[in-house]
Coordinates of C-alpha atoms in Angstrom, one line a residue:
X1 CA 0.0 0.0 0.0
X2 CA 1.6 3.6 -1.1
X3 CA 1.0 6.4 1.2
X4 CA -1.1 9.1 -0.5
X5 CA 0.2 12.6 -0.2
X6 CA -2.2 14.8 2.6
X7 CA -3.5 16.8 -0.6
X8 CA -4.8 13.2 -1.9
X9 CA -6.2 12.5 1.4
X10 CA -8.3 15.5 1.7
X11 CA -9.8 15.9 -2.0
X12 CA -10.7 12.0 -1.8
X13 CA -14.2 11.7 -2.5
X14 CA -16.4 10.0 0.4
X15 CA -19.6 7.8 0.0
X16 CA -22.5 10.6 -0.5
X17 CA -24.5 8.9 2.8
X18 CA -21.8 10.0 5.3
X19 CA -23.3 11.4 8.2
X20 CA -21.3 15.0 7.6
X21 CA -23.2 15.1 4.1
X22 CA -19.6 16.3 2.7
X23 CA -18.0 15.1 -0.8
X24 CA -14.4 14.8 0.1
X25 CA -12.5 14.2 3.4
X26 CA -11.9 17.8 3.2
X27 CA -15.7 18.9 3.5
X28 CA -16.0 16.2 6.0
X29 CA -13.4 17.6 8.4
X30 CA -14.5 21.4 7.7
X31 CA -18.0 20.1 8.6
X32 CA -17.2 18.5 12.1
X33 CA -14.9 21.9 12.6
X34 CA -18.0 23.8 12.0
X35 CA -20.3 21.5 14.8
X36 CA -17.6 21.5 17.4
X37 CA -17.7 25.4 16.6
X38 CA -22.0 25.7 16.4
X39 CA -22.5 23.1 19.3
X40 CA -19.8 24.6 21.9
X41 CA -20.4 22.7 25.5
X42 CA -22.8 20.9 24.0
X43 CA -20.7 19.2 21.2
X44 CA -21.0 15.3 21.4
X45 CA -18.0 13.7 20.5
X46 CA -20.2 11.0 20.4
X47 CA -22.2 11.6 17.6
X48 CA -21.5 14.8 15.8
X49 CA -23.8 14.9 13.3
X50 CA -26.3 12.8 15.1
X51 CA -25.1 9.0 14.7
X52 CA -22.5 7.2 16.4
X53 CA -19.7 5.6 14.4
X54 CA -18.9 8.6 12.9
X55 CA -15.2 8.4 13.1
X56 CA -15.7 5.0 10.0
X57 CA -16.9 7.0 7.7
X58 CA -13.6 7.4 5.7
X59 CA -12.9 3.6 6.2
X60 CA -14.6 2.5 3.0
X61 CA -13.0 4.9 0.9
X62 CA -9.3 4.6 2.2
X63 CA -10.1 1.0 1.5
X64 CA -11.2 1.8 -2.1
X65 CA -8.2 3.9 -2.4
X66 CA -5.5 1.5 -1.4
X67 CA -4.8 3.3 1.3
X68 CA -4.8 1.0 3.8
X69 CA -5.5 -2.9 4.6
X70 CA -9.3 -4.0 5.1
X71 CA -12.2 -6.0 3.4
X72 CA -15.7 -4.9 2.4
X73 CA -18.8 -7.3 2.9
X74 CA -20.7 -8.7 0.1
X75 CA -23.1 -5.6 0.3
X76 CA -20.2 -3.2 0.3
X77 CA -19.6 -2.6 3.6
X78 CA -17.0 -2.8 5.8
X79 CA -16.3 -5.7 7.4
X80 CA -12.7 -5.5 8.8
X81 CA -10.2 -2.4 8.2
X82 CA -6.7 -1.3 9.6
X83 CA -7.4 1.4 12.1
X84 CA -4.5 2.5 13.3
X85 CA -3.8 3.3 9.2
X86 CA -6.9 5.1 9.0
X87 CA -6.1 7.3 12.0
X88 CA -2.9 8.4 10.6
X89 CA -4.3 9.4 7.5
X90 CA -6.4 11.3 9.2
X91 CA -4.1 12.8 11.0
X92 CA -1.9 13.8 8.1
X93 CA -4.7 15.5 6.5
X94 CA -5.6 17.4 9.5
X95 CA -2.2 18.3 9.9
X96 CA -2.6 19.6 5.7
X97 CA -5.5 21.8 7.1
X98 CA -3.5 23.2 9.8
X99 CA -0.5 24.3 7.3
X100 CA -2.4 25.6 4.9

C-alpha cells in the first residue's frame, strides 16, 4: 500500500451517505470543525452529526483507495479495516488543514 500525499487524502471523494453530508474528506473535516464550533459545550463527540460511528466514515473509501489494509462485505460494507492506518491518514490530512 503507497501512502497518499495529505493533498490526496483530503480531495478523496467520500460515500455521499456519510453522516457529515460532505464530498471529500476535506468537507468532512471542515464540517465537524463547524459543529464543534455551532455546538460549543454541548458538542457530542459522540455523535456529531447525530449517529455514532462517525469516526468509520472514511474507512470504506481509504479501502477503495488502497490506502490501507481491510475487506468490504458482500453488500459493500466494511467488514474489517486497519485502524490505526486510518487514523494516521487522518491525522496527516488534518495536519494539511492546519498548514495551509
Amino acid at each position: 500500500m503507497s501512502d497518499p500525499t495529505p493533498q490526496q487524502i483530503l480531495n478523496l471523494r467520500l460515500d455521499p451517505d456519510n453522516d457529515s453530508g460532505a464530498d471529500t474528506v476535506r468537507g468532512y473535516l471542515v464540517a465537524l470543525l463547524a459543529a464543534i464550533w455551532h455546538d460549543g459545550e454541548g458538542f457530542s463527540g459522540k455523535r456529531p452529526f447525530g449517529n455514532s460511528g462517525w469516526q468509520g466514515d472514511f474507512d470504506k473509501a481509504f479501502i477503495e483507495a488502497g490506502w490501507v489494509a481491510g475487506q468490504l462485505d458482500e453488500d459493500g460494507y466494511v467488514d474489517e479495516v486497519d485502524g490505526e492506518a486510518v487514523d494516521r491518514l487522518v491525522r496527516q490530512a488534518i495536519k494539511a488543514l492546519a498548514d495551509a
